[in-house]
Coordinates of N, CA and C in Angstrom, one line a residue:
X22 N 134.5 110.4 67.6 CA 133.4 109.5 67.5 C 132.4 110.0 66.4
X23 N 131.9 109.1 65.6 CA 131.2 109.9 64.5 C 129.5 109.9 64.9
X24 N 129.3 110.6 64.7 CA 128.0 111.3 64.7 C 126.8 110.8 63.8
X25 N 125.8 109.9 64.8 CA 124.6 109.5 63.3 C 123.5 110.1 63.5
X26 N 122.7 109.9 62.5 CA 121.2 110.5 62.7 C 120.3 109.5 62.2
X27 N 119.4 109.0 62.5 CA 118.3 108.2 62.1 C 116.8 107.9 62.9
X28 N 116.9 106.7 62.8 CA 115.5 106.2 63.6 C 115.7 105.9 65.0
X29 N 115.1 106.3 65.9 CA 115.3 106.2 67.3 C 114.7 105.2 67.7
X30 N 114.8 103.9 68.7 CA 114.5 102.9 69.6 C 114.7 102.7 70.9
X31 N 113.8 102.3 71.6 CA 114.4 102.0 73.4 C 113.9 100.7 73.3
X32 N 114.5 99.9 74.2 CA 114.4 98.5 74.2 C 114.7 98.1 76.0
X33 N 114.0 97.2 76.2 CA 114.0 96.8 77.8 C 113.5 95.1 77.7
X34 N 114.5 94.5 78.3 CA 114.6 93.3 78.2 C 115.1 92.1 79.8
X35 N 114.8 91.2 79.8 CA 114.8 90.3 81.0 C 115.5 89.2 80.5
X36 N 116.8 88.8 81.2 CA 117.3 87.8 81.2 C 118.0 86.8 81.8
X37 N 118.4 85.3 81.0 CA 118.6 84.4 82.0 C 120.0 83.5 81.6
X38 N 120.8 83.4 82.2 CA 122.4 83.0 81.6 C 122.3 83.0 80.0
X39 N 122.2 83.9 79.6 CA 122.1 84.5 78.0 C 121.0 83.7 76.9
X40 N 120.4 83.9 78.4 CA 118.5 83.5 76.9 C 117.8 85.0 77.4
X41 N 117.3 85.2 76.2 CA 116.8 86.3 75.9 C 114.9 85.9 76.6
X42 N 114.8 86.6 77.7 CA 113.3 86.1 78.1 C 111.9 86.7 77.9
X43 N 112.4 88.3 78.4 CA 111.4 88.7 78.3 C 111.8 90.2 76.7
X44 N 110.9 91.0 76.0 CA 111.6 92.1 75.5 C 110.8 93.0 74.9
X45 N 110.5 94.1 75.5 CA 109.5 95.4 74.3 C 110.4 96.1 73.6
X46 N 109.9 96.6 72.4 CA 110.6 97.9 71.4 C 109.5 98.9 71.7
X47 N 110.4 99.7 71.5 CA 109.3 100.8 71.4 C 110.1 101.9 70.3
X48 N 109.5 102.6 69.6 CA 110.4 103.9 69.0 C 110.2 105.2 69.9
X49 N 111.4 106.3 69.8 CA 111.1 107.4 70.3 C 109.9 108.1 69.7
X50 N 109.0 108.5 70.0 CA 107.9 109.3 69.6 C 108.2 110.8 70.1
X51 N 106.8 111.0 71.0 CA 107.0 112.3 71.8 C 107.8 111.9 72.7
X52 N 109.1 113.2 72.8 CA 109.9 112.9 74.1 C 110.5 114.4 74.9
X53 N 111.0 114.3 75.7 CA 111.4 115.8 76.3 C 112.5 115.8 75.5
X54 N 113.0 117.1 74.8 CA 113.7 117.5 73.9 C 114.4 115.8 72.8
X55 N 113.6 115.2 72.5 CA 114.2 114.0 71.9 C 115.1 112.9 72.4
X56 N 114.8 113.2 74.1 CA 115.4 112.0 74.8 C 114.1 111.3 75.9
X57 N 113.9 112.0 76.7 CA 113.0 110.9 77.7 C 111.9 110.9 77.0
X58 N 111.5 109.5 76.6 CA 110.1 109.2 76.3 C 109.1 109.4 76.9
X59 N 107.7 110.3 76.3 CA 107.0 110.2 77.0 C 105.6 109.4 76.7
X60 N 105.7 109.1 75.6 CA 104.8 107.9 75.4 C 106.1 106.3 74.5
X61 N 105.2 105.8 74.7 CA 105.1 104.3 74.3 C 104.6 103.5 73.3
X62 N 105.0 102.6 72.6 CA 104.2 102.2 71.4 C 105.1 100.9 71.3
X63 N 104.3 99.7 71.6 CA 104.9 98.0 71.3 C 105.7 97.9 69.8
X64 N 106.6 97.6 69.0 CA 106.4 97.3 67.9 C 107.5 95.7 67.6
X65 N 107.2 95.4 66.3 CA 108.5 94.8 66.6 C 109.8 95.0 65.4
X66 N 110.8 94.6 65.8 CA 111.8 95.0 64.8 C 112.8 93.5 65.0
X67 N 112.9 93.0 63.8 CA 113.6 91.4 63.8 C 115.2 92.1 64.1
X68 N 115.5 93.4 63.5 CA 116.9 93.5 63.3 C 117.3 93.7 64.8
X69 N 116.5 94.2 65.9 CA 117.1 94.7 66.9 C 116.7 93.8 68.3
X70 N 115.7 92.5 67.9 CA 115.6 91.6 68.6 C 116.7 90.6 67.9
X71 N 117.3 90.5 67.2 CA 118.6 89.6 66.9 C 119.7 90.2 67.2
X72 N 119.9 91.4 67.3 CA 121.0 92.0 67.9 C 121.3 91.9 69.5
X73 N 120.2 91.8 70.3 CA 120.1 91.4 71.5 C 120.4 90.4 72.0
X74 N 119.4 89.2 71.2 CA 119.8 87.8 71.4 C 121.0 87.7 71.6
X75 N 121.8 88.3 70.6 CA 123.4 87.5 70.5 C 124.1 88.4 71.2
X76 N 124.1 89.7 71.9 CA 124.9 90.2 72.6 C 124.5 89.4 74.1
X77 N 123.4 89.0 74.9 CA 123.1 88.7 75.7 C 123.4 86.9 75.8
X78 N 123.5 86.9 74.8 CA 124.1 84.9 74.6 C 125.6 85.1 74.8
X79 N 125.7 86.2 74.2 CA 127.5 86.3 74.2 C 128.3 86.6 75.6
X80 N 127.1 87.4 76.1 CA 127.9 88.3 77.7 C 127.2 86.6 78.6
X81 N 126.3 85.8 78.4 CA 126.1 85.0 79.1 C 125.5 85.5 80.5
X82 N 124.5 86.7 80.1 CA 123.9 87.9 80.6 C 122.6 87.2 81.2
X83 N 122.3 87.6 82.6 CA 121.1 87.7 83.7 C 120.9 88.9 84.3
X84 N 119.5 89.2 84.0 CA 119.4 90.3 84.6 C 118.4 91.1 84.0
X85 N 118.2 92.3 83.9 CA 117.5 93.4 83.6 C 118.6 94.3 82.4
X86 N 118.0 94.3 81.4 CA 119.2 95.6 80.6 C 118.2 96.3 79.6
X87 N 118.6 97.5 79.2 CA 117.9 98.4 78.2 C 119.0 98.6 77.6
X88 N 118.5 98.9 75.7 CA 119.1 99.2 75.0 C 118.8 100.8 74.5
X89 N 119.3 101.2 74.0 CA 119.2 102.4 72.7 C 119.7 102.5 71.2
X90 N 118.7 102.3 70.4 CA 119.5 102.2 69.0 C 119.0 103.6 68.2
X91 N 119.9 104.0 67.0 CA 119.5 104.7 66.3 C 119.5 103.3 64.8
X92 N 119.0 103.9 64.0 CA 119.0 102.8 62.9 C 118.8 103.8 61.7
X93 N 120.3 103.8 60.9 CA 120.2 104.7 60.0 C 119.6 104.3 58.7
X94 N 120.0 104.8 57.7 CA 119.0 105.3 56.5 C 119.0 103.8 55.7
X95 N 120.4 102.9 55.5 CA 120.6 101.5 54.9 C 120.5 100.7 55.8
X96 N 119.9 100.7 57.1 CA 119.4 99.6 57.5 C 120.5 99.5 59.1
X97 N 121.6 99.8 58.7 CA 122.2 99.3 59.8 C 121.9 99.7 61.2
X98 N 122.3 99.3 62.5 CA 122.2 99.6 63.8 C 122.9 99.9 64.8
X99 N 123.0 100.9 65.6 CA 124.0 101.5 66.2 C 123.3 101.6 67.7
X100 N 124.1 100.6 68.7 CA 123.5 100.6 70.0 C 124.4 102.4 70.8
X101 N 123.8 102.9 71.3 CA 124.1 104.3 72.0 C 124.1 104.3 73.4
X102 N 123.2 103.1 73.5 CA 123.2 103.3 75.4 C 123.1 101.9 75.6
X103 N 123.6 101.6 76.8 CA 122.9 100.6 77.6 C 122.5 101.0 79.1
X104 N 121.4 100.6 79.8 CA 120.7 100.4 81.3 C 121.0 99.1 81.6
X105 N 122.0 98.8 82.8 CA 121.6 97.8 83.1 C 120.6 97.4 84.0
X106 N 119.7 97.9 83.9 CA 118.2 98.0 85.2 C 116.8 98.4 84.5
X107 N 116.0 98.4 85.4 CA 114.4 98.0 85.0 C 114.3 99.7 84.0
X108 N 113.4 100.1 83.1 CA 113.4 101.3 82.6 C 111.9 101.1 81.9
X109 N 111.6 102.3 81.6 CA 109.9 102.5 80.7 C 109.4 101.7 80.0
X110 N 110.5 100.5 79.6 CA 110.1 99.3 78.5 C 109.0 98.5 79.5
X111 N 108.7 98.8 80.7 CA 108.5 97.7 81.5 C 106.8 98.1 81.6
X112 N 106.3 99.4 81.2 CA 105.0 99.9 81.0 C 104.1 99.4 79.9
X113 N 104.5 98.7 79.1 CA 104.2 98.1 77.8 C 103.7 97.1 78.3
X114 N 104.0 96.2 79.2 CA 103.1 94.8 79.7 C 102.4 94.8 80.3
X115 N 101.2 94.3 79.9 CA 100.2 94.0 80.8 C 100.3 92.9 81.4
X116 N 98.8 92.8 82.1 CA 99.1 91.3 83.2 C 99.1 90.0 82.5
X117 N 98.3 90.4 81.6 CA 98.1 89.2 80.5 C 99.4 88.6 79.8
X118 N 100.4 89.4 80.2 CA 101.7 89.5 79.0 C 102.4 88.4 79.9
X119 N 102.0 88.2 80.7 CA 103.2 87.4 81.7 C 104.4 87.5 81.7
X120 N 104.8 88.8 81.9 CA 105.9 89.5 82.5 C 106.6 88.5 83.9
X121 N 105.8 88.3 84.2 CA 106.3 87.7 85.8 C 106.8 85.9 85.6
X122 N 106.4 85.6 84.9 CA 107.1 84.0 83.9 C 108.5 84.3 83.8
X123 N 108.8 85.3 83.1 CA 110.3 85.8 82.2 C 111.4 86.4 83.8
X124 N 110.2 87.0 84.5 CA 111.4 87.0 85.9 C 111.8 85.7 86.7
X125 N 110.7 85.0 86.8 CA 111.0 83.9 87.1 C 111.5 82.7 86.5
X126 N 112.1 83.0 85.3 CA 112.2 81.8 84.2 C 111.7 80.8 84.2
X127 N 110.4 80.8 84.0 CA 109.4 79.9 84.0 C 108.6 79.9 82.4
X128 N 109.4 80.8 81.7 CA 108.3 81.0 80.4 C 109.2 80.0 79.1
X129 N 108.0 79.4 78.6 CA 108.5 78.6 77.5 C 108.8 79.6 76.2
X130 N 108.3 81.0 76.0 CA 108.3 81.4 75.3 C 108.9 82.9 75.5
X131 N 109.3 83.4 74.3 CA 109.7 85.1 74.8 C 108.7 86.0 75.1
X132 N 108.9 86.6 76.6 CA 107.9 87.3 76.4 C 107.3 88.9 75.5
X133 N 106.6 88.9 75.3 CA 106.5 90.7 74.7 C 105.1 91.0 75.1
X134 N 105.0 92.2 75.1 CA 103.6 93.0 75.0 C 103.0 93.2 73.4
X135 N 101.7 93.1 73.6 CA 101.2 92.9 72.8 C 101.7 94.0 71.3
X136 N 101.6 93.8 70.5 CA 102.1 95.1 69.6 C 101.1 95.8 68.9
X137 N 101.6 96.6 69.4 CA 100.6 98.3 68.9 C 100.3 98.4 70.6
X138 N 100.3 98.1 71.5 CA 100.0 98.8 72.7 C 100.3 99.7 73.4
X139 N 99.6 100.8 73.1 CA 100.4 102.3 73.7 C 100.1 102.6 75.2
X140 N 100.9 103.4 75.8 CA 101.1 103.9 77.0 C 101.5 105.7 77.0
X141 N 101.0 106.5 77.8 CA 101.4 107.4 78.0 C 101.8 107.9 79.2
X142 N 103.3 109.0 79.6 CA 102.8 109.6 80.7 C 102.1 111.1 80.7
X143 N 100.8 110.9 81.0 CA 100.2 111.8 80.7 C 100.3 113.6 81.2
X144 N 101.3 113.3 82.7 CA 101.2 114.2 83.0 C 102.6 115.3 82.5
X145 N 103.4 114.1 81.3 CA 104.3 114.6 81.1 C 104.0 115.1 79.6
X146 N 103.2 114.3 78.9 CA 102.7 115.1 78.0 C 102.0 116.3 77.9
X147 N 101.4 117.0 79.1 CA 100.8 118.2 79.2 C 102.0 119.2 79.3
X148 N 103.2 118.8 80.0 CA 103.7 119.5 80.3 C 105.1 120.0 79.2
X149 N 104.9 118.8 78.7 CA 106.2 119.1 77.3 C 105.8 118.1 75.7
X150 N 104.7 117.8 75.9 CA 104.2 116.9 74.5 C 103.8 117.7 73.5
X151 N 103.4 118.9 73.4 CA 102.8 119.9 72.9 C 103.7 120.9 72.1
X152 N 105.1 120.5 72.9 CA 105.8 121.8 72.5 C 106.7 121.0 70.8
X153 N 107.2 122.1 70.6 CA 108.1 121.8 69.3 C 109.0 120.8 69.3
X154 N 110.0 120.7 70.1 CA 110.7 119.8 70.4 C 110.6 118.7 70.8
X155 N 109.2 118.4 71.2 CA 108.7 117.0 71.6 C 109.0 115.7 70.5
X156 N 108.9 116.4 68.8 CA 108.9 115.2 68.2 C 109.4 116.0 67.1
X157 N 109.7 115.8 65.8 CA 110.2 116.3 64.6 C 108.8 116.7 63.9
X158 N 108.3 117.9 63.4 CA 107.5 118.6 62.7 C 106.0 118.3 63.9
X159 N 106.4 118.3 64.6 CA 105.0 118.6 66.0 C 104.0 119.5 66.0
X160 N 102.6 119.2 66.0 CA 101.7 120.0 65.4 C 100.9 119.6 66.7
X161 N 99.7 121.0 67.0 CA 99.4 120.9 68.5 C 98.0 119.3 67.9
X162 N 97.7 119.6 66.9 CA 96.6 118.8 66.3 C 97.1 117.0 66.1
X163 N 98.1 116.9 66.1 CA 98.9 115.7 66.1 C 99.0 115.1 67.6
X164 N 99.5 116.1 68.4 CA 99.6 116.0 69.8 C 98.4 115.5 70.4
X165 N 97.2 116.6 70.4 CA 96.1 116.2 70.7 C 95.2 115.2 70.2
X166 N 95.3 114.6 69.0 CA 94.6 113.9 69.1 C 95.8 111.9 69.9
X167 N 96.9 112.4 69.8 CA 97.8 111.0 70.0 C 96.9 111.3 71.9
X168 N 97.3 112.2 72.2 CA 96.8 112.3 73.8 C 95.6 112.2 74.2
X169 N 95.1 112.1 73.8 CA 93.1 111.6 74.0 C 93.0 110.8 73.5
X170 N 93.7 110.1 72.8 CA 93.5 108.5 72.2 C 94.4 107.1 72.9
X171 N 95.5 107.9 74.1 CA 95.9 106.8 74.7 C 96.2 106.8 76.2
X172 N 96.1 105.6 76.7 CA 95.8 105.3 78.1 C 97.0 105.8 79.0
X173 N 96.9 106.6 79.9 CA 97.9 107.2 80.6 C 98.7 105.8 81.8
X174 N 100.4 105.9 81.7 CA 100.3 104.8 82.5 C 100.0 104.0 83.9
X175 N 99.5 105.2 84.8 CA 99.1 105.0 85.8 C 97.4 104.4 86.0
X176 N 96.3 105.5 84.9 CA 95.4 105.2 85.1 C 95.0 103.7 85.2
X177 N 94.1 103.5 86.0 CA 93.0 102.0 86.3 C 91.8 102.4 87.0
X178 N 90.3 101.9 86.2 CA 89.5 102.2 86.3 C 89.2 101.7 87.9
X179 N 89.9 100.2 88.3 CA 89.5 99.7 89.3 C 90.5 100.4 90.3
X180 N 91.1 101.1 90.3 CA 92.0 101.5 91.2 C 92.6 103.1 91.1
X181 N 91.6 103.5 91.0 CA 91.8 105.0 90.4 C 92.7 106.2 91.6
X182 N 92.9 105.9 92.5 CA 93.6 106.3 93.6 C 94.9 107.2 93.4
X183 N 95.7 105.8 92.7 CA 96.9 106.6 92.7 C 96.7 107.5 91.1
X184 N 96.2 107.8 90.4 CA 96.1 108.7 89.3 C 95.7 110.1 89.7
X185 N 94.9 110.1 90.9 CA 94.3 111.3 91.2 C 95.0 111.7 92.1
X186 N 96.2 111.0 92.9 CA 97.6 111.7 93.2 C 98.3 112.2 93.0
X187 N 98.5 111.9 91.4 CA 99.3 112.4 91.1 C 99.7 113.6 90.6
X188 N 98.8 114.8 90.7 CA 99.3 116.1 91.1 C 100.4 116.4 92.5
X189 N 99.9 115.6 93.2 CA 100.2 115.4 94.9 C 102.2 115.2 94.1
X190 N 102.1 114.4 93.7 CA 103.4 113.5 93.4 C 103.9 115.0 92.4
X191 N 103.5 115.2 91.7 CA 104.3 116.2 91.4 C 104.6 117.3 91.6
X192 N 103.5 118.1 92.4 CA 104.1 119.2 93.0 C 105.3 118.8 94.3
X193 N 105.4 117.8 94.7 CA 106.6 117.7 95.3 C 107.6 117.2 94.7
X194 N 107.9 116.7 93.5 CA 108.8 117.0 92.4 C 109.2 118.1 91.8
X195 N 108.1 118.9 91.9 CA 108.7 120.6 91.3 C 109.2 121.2 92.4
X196 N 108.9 121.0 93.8 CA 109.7 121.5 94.6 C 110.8 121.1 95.4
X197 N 110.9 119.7 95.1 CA 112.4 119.3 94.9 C 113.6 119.9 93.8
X198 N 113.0 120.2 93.0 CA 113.9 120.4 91.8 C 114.1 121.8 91.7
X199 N 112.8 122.8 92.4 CA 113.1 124.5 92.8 C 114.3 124.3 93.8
X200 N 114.0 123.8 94.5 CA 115.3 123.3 95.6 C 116.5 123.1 95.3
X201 N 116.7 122.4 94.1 CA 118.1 121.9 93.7 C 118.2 122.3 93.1
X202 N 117.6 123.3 92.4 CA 118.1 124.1 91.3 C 118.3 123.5 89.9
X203 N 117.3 122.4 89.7 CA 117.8 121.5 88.4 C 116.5 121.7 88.0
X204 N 116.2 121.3 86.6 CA 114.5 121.4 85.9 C 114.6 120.1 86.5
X205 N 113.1 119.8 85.9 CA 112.7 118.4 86.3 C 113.2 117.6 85.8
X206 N 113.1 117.9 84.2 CA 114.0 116.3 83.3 C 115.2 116.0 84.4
X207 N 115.8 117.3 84.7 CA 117.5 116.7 85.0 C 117.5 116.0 86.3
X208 N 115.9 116.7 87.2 CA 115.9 115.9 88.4 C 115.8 114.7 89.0
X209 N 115.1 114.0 87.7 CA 114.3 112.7 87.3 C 115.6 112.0 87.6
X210 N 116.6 112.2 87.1 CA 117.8 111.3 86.6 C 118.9 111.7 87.5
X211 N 118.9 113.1 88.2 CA 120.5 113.5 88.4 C 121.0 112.1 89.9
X212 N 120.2 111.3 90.3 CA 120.7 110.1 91.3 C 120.9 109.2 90.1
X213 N 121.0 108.7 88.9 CA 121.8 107.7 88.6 C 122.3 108.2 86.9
X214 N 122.5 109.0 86.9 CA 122.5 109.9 85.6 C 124.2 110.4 85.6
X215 N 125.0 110.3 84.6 CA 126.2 111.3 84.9 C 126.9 111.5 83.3
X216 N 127.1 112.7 82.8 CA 127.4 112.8 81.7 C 128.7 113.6 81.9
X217 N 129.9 113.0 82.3 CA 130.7 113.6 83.2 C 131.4 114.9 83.7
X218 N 130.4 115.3 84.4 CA 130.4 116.1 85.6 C 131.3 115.7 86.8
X219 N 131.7 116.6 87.6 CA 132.6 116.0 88.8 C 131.8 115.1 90.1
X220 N 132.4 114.4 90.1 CA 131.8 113.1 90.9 C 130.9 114.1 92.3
X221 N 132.0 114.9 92.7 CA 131.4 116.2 93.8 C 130.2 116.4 94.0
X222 N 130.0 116.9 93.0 CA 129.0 117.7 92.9 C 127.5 116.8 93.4
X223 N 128.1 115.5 92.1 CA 126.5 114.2 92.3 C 126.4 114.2 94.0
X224 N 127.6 114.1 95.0 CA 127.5 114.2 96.0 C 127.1 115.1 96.9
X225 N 127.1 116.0 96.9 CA 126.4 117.3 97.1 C 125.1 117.6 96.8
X226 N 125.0 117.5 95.7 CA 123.1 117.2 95.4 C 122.4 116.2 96.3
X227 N 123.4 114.8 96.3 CA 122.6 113.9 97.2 C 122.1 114.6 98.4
X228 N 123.5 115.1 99.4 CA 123.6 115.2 100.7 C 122.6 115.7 100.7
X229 N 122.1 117.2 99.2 CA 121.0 118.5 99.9 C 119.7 117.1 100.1
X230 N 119.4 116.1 100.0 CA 118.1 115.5 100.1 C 117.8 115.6 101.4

C-alpha cells in the first residue's frame, strides 16, 4: 500500500437514501500525536464535499458516517478512514445550525456549521496541545494563544455544571486506564478501536470493566 503525506481532514456527515444532509470539515490541527483531534475549526473544501456526495448517492447511504482524507501536494484526495457513526464533527454545530432538521430529514438545505467556528477540548489541550507532537513546528506561544482564544466544547455560561465536572470525569478516566494498563488515547478507543490485535484480548479488556 503506498504511503502519502499531505493535508489532513475529518469529516462527519448525516444521511438520507444517498442525499447528503447534514456535513462539517474540519482540518487536523492540534492532535494527540497527529491523530485524535483536539480542537476544531469549520471550513469548507468543494473537493471533499463532492467526493462525499457521490460516494453516499452511490452506496444509496442513511445514516451517520465520518470520513478521513489526506489531500496531497496536486490537489488530489485520498479517503484513509471511514466511521460509520456519530464522531467530533458533531461539536461544530450549534443550535442555530439545525442539526436536528438533517436527522430528521426535514431540511431543505445542507446542513453545516457555520465556518470558521472553533471548538476545543480543553482539557485535552492542557494535557497534550502544548507538546511537540501536537501539531508540525508547535510553539508553546502558538498553543497559547489558539487556547485562550477558543471556546472549550463543553463550556456554557448558562449551564456551567457539567464543565466544572469535569475533572470529576477525568480522574476516573485516568484510573480506568491505570487499571488497564493502556494510556488514555488508547483508552478512549480500545471498545471500538482495532488495529489488528487478537480479537482475545479486546475481550478481556472488556470483561476487566
Amino acid at each position: 500500500q503506498e504511503w502519502v503525506t499531505g493535508k489532513k481532514f475529518c469529516t462527519y456527515s448525516v444521511c438520507h437514501h444517498g442525499k447528503l444532509s447534514a456535513l462539517s470539515i474540519y482540518p487536523v490541527n492540534y492532535a494527540i500525536d497527529g491523530n485524535s483531534c483536539l480542537t476544531f475549526e469549520s471550513i469548507d473544501h468543494q473537493g471533499i464535499l463532492d467526493w462525499i456526495t457521490h460516494f453516499v448517492k452511490s452506496m444509496n447511504y442513511t445514516g451517520q458516517i465520518a470520513f478521513d482524507f489526506i489531500e496531497i501536494d496536486d490537489g488530489r484526495l485520498f479517503a484513509i478512514e471511514c466511521n460509520p457513526r456519530a464522531t467530533s464533527g458533531l461539536l461544530l454545530f450549534g443550535l442555530k445550525d439545525g442539526l436536528c432538521t438533517a436527522f430528521l430529514d426535514t431540511n431543505k438545505q445542507l446542513v453545516r456549521p457555520k465556518k470558521g467556528s472553533r471548538r476545543q477540548i480543553a482539557a485535552g489541550m492542557l494535557l497534550y496541545g502544548w507538546r511537540k507532537g501536537a501539531k508540525p513546528g508547535n510553539k508553546i506561544t502558538d498553543f497559547l494563544k489558539h487556547f485562550l482564544s477558543t471556546k472549550d466544547v463543553i463550556y456554557r455560561t448558562r449551564d456551567i455544571k457539567p464543565f466544572l465536572s469535569e475533572p470529576l470525569v477525568f480522574a476516573k478516566i485516568w484510573l480506568n486506564s491505570k487499571r488497564m494498563k493502556l494510556s488514555i488515547p488508547n483508552y478512549f478507543t480500545f471498545d471500538h478501536d482495532w488495529n489488528g490485535e487478537p480479537i482475545e484480548t479486546k475481550k478481556e479488556i472488556k470483561a476487566a470493566l
